[in-house]
PDB file of C-alpha atoms in Angstrom:
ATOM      1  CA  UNK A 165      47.638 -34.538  79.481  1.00 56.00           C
ATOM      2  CA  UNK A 166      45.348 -32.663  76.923  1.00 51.00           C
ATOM      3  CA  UNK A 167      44.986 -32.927  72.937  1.00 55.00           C
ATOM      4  CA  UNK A 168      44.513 -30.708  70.623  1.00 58.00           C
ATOM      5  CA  UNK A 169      44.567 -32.062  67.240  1.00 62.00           C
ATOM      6  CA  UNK A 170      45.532 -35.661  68.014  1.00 75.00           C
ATOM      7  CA  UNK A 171      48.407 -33.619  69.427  1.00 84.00           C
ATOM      8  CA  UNK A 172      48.948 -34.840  73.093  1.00 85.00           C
ATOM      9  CA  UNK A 173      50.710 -32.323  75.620  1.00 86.00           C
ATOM     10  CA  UNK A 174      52.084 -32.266  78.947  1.00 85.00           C
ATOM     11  CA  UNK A 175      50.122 -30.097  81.166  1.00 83.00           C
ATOM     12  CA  UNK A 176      49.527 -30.209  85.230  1.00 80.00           C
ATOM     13  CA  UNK A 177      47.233 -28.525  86.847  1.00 70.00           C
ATOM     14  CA  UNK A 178      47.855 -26.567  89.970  1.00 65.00           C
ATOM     15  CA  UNK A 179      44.986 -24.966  91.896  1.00 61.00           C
ATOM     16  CA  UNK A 180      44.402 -21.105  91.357  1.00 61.00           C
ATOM     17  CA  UNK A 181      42.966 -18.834  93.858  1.00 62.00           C
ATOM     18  CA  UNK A 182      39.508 -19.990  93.731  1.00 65.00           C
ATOM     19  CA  UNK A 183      40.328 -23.865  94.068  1.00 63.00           C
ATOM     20  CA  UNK A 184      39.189 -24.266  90.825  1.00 64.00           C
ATOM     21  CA  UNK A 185      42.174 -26.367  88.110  1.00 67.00           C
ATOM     22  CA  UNK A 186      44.149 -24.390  86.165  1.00 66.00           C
ATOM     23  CA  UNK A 187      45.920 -26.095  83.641  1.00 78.00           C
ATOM     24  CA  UNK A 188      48.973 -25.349  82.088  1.00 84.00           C
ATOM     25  CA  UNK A 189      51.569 -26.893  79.965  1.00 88.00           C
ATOM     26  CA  UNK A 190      55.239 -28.589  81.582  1.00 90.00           C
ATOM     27  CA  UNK A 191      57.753 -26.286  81.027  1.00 93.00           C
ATOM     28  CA  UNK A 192      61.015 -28.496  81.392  1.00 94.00           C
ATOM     29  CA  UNK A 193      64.188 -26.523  81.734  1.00 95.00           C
ATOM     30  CA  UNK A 194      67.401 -28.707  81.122  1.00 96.00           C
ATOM     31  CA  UNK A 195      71.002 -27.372  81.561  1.00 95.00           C
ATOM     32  CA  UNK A 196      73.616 -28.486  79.297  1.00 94.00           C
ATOM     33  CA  UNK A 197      76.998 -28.125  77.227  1.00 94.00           C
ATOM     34  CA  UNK A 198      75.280 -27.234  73.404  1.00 95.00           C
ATOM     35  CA  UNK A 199      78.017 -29.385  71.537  1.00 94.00           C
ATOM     36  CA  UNK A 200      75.412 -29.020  68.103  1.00 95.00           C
ATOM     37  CA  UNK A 201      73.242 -26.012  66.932  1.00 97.00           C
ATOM     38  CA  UNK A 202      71.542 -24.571  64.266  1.00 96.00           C
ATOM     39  CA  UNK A 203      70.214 -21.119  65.399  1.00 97.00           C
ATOM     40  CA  UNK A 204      69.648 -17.813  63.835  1.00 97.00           C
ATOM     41  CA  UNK A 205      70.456 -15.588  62.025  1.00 96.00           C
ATOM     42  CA  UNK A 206      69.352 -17.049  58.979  1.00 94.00           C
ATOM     43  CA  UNK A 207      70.927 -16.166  56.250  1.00 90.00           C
ATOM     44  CA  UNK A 208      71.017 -18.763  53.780  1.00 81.00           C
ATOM     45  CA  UNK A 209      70.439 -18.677  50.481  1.00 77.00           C
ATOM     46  CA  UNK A 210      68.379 -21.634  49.887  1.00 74.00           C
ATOM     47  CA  UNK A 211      67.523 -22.830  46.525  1.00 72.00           C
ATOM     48  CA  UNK A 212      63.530 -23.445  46.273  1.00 73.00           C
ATOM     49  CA  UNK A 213      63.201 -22.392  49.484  1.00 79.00           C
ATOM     50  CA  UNK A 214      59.698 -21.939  49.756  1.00 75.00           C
ATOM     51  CA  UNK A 215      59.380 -25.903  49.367  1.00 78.00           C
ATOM     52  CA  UNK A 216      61.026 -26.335  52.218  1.00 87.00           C
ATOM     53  CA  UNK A 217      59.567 -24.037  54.456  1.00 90.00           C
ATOM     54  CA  UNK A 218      57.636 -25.825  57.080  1.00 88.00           C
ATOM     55  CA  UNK A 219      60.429 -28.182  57.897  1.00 90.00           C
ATOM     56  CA  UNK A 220      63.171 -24.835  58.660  1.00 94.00           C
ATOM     57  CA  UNK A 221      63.611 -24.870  62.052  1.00 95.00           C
ATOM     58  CA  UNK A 222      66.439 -23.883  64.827  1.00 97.00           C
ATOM     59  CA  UNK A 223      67.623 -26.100  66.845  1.00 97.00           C
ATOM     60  CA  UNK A 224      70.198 -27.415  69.969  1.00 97.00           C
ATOM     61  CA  UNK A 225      71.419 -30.680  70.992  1.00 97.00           C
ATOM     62  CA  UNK A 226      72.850 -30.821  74.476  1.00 96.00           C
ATOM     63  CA  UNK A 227      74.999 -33.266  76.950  1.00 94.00           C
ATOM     64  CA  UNK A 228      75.609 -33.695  80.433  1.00 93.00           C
ATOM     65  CA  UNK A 229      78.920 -35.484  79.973  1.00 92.00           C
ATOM     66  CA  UNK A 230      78.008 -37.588  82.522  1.00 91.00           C
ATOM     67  CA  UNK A 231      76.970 -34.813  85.121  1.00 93.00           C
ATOM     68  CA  UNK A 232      74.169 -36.565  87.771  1.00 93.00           C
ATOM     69  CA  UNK A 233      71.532 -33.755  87.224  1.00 93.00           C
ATOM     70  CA  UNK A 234      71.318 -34.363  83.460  1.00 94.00           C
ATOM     71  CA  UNK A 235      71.290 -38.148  83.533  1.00 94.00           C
ATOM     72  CA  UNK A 236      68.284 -37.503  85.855  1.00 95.00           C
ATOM     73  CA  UNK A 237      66.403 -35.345  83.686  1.00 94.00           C
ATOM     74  CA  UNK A 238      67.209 -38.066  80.844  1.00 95.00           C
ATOM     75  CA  UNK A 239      65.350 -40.501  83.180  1.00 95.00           C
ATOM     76  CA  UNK A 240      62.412 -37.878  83.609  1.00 94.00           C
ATOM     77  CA  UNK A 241      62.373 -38.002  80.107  1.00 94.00           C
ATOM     78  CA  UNK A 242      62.183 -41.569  79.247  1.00 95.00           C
ATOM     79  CA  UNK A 243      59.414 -41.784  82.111  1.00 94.00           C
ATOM     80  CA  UNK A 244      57.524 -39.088  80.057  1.00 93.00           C
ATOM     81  CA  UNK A 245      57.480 -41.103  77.396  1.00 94.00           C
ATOM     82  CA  UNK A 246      56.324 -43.796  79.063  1.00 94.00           C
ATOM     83  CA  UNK A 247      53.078 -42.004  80.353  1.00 92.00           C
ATOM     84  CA  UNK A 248      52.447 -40.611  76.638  1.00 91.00           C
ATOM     85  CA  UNK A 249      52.937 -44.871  75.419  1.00 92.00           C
ATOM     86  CA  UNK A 250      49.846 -45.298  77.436  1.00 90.00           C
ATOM     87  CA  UNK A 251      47.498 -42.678  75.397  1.00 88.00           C
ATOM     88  CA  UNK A 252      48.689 -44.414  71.642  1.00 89.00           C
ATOM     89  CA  UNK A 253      48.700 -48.129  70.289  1.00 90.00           C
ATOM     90  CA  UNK A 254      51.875 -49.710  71.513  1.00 87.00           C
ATOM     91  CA  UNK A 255      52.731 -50.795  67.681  1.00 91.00           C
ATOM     92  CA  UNK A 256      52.153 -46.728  66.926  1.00 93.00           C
ATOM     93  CA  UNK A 257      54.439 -45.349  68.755  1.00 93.00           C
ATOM     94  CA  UNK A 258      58.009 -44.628  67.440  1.00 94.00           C
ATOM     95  CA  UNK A 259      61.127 -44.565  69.367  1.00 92.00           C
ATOM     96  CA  UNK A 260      62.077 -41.713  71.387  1.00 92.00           C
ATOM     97  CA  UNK A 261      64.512 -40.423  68.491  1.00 91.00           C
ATOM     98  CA  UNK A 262      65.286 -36.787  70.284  1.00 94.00           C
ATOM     99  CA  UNK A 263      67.250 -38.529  72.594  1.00 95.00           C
ATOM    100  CA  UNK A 264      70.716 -39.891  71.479  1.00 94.00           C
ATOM    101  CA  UNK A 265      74.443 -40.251  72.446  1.00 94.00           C
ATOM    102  CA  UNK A 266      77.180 -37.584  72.495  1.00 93.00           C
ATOM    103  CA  UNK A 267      80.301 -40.208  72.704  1.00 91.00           C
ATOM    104  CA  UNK A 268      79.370 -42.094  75.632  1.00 93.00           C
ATOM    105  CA  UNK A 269      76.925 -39.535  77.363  1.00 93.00           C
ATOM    106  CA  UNK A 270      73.552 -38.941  77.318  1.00 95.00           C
ATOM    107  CA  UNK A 271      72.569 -36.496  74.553  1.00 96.00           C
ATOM    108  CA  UNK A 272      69.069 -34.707  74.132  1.00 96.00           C
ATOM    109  CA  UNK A 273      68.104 -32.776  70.634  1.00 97.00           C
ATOM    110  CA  UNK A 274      65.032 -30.081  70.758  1.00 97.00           C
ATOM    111  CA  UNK A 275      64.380 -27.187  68.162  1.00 97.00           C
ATOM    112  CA  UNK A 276      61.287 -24.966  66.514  1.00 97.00           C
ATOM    113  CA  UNK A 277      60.033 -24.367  63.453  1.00 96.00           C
ATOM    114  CA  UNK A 278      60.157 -21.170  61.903  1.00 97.00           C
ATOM    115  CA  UNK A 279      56.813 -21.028  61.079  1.00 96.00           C
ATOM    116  CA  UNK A 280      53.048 -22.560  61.455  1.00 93.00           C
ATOM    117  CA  UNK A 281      50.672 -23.481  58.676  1.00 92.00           C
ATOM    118  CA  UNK A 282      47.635 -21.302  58.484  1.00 90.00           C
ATOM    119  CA  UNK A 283      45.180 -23.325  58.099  1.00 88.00           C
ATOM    120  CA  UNK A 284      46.135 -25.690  61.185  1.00 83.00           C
ATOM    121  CA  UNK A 285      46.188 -22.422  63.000  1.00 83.00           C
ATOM    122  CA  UNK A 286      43.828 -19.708  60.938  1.00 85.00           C
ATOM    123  CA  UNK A 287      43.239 -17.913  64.281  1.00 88.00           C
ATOM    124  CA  UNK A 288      46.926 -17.176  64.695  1.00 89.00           C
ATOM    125  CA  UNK A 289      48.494 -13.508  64.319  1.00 92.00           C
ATOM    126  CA  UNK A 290      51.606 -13.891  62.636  1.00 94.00           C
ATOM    127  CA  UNK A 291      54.393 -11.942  64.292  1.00 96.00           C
ATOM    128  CA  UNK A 292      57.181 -10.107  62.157  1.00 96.00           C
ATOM    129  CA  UNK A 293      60.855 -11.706  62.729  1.00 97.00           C
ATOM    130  CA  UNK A 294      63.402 -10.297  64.340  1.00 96.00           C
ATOM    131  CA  UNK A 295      66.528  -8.475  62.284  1.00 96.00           C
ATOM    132  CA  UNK A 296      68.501 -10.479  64.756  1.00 97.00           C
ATOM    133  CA  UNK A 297      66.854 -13.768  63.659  1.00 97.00           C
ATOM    134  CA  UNK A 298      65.968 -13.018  60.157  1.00 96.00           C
ATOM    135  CA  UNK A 299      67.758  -9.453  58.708  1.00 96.00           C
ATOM    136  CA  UNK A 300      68.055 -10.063  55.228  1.00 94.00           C
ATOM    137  CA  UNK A 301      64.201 -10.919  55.217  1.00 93.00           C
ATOM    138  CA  UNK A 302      64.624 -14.364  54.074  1.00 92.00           C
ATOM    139  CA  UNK A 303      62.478 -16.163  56.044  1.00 94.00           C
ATOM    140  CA  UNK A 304      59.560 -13.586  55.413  1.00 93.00           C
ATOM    141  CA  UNK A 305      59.711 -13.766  51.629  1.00 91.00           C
ATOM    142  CA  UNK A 306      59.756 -17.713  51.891  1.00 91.00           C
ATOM    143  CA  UNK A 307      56.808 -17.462  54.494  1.00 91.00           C
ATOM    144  CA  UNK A 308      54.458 -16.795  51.474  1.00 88.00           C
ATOM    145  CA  UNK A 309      50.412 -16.899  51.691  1.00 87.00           C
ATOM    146  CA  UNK A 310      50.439 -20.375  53.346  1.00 91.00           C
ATOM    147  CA  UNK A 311      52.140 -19.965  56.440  1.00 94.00           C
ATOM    148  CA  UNK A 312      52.876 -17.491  59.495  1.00 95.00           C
ATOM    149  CA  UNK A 313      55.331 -16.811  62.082  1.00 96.00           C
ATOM    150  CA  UNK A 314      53.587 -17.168  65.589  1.00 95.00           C
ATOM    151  CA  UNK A 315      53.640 -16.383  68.763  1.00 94.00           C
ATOM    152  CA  UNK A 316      54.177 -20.702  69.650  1.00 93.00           C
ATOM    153  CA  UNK A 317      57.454 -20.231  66.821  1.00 96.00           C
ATOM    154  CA  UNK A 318      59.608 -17.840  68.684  1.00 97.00           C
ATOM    155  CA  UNK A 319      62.321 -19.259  70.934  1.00 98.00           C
ATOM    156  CA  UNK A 320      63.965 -16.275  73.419  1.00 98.00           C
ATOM    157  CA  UNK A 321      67.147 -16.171  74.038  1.00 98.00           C
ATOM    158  CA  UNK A 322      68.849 -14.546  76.957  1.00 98.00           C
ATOM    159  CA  UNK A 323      72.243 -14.624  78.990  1.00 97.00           C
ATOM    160  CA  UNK A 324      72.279 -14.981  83.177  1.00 95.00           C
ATOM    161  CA  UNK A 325      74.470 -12.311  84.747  1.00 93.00           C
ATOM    162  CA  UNK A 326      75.602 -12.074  88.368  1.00 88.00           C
ATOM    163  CA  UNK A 327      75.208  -8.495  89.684  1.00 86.00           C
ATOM    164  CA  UNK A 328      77.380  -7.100  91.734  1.00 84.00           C
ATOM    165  CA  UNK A 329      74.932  -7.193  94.992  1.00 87.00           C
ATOM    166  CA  UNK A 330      75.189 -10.851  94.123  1.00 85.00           C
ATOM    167  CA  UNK A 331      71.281 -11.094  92.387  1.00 89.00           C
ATOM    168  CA  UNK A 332      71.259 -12.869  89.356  1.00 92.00           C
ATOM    169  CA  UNK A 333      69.456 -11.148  85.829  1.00 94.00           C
ATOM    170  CA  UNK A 334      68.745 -12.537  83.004  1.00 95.00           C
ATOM    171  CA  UNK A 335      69.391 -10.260  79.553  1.00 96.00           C
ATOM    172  CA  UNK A 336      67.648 -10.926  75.863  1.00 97.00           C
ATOM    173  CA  UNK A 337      71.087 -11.184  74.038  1.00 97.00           C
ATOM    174  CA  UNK A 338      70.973 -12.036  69.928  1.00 97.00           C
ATOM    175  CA  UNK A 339      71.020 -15.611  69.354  1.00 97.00           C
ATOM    176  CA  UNK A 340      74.283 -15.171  67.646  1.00 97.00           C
ATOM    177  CA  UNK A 341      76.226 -15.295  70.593  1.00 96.00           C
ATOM    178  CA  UNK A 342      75.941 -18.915  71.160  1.00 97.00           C
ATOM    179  CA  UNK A 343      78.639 -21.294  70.332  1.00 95.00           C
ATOM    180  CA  UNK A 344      79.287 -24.914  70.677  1.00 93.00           C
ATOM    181  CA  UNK A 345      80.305 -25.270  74.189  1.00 92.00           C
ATOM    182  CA  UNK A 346      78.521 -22.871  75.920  1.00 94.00           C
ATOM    183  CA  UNK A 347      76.873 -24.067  79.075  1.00 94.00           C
ATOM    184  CA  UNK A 348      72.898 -23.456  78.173  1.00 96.00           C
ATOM    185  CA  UNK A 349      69.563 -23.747  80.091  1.00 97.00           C
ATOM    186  CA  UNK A 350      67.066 -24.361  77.874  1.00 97.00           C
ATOM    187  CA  UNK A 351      63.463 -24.316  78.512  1.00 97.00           C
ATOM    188  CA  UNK A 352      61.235 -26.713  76.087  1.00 97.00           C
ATOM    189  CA  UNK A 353      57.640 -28.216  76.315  1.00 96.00           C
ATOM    190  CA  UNK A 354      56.970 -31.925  75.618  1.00 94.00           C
ATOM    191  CA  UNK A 355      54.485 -33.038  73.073  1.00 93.00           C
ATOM    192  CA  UNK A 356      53.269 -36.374  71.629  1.00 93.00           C
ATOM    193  CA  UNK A 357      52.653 -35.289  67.739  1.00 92.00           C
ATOM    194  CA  UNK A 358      50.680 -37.249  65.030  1.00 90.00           C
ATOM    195  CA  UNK A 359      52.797 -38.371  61.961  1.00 91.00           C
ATOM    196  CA  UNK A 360      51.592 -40.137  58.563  1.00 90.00           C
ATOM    197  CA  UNK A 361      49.834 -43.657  58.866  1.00 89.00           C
ATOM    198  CA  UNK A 362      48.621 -43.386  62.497  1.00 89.00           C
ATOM    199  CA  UNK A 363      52.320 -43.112  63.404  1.00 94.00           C
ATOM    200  CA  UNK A 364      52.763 -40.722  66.707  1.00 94.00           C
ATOM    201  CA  UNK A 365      56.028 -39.638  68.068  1.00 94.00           C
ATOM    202  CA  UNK A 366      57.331 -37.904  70.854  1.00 95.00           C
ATOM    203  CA  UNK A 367      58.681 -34.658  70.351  1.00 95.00           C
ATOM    204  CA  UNK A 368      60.346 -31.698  71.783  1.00 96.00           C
ATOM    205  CA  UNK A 369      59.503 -28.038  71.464  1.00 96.00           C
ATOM    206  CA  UNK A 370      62.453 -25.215  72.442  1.00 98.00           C
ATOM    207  CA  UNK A 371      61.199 -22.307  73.966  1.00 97.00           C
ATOM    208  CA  UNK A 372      63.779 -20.176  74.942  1.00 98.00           C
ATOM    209  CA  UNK A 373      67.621 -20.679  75.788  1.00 98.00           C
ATOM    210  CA  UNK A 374      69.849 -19.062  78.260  1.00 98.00           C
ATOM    211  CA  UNK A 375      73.468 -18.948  77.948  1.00 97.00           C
ATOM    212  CA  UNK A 376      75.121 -19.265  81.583  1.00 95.00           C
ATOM    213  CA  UNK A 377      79.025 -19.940  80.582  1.00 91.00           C
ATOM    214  CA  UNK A 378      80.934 -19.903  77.780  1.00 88.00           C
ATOM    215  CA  UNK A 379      84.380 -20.739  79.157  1.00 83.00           C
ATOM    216  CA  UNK A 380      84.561 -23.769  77.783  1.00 72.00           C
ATOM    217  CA  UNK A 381      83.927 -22.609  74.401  1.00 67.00           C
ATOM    218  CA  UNK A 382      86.146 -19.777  74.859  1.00 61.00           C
ATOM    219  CA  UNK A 383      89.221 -22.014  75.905  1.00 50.00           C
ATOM    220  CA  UNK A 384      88.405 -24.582  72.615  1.00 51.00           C
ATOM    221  CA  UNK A 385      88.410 -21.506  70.616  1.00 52.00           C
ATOM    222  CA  UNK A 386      91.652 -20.216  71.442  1.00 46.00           C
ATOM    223  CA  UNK A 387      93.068 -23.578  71.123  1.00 40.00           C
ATOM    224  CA  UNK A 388      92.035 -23.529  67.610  1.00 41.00           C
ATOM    225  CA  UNK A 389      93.416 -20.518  66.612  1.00 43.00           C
ATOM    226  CA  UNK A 390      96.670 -21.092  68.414  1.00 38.00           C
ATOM    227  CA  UNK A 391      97.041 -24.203  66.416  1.00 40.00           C
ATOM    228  CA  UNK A 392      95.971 -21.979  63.120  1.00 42.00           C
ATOM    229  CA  UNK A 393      99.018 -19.782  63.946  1.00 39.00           C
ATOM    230  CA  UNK A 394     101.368 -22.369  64.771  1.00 39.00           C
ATOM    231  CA  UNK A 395     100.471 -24.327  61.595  1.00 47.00           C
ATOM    232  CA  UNK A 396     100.385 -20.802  59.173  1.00 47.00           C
ATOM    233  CA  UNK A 397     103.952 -20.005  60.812  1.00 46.00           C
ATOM    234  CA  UNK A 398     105.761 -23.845  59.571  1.00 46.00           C
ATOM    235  CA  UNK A 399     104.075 -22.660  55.943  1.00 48.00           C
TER     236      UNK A 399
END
């Protein structure tokens, strides 16, 4: 555990060649069916956008429906937040709200911001979006004087492919690709963040997602538009 900020993070720290701590932030990677998103490209028209700027933000929320590895990882979590209870005042610390329910089944919600304040970060070098995340320049006009687009904003996206000799890559795709129902990995990092009044909250941040299968999503898909057809043809 480290702060920065009054922000708490989860960090380990493994030995490097010299025996000496290195410490580095918990990377959790969770697999998933995404059955909510809100990822780019952003193109909407927002009236007075550049109030709302710091809260825009991408984001997934994924379930296990009940598969063993996921409810685990839900366990990890809630043990996570048990640690970070110990580093706050009990009666300061809200309820873990980024985990939830799908139905009956474990859910889990993490996203990013588009952008950081500069003068929480003023050593930051903002980084120029994407046309894939931002192409008709939205987000840049809205960024304005007071904030940036950094390096701890982006979230990657890729897809896993099987090769043919069997080895498995992993491709940068457009984030436009994903649908609800895809199978995802998503990799996130775990933070304990300060809110108003002393108020701290535990907190989620995504860092990149992978899309392994989209099968699932494919078959609902279909099954919506054969239901479109059937219905247009009894008009």
């Amino acid at each position: 555990m480290q702060t920065d900020a009054n922000t708490w993070h989860l960090i380990h720290a493994p030995k490097d060649s010299a025996g000496c701590n290195a410490p580095e932030e918990v990377v959790v990677n969770l697999q998933g069916v995404m059955w909510k998103y809100d990822l780019p490209p952003f193109t909407a028209h927002t009236p007075n956008i550049s109030k709302q700027v710091k809260y825009l933000r991408q984001s997934i929320s994924l379930t296990g429906l009940g598969a063993p590895h996921f409810e685990a990882s839900m366990k990890g979590l809630t043990n996570i937040f048990a640690l970070f209870s110990r580093f706050v005042p009990a009666d300061k610390l809200q309820a873990c709200s980024m985990m939830g329910k799908f139905g009956e089944h474990a859910s889990m919600d993490s996203g990013n911001r588009y952008f950081t304040a500069k003068k929480d970060n003023p050593t930051e070098r903002n980084i120029p979006f994407s046309t894939d995340v931002d192409p008709n320049r939205i987000l840049e006009r809205a960024a304005g004087s007071g904030y940036i687009h950094s390096e701890h904003n982006i979230v990657r996206y890729y897809e896993r492919v099987e090769t043919t000799d069997n080895k498995i890559r992993y491709n940068e795709i457009p984030p436009v690709r994903f649908r609800e129902g895809d199978l995802v990995e998503a990799q996130m990092t775990i933070l304990l963040v300060p809110l108003l009044h002393g108020q701290y909250k535990m907190t989620s941040t995504l860092r990149s997602l992978t899309l392994i299968d989209t099968t699932y999503s494919q078959v609902s898909q279909c099954i919506v538009a054969i239901f479109t057809i059937i219905r247009l043809r009894h008009h």
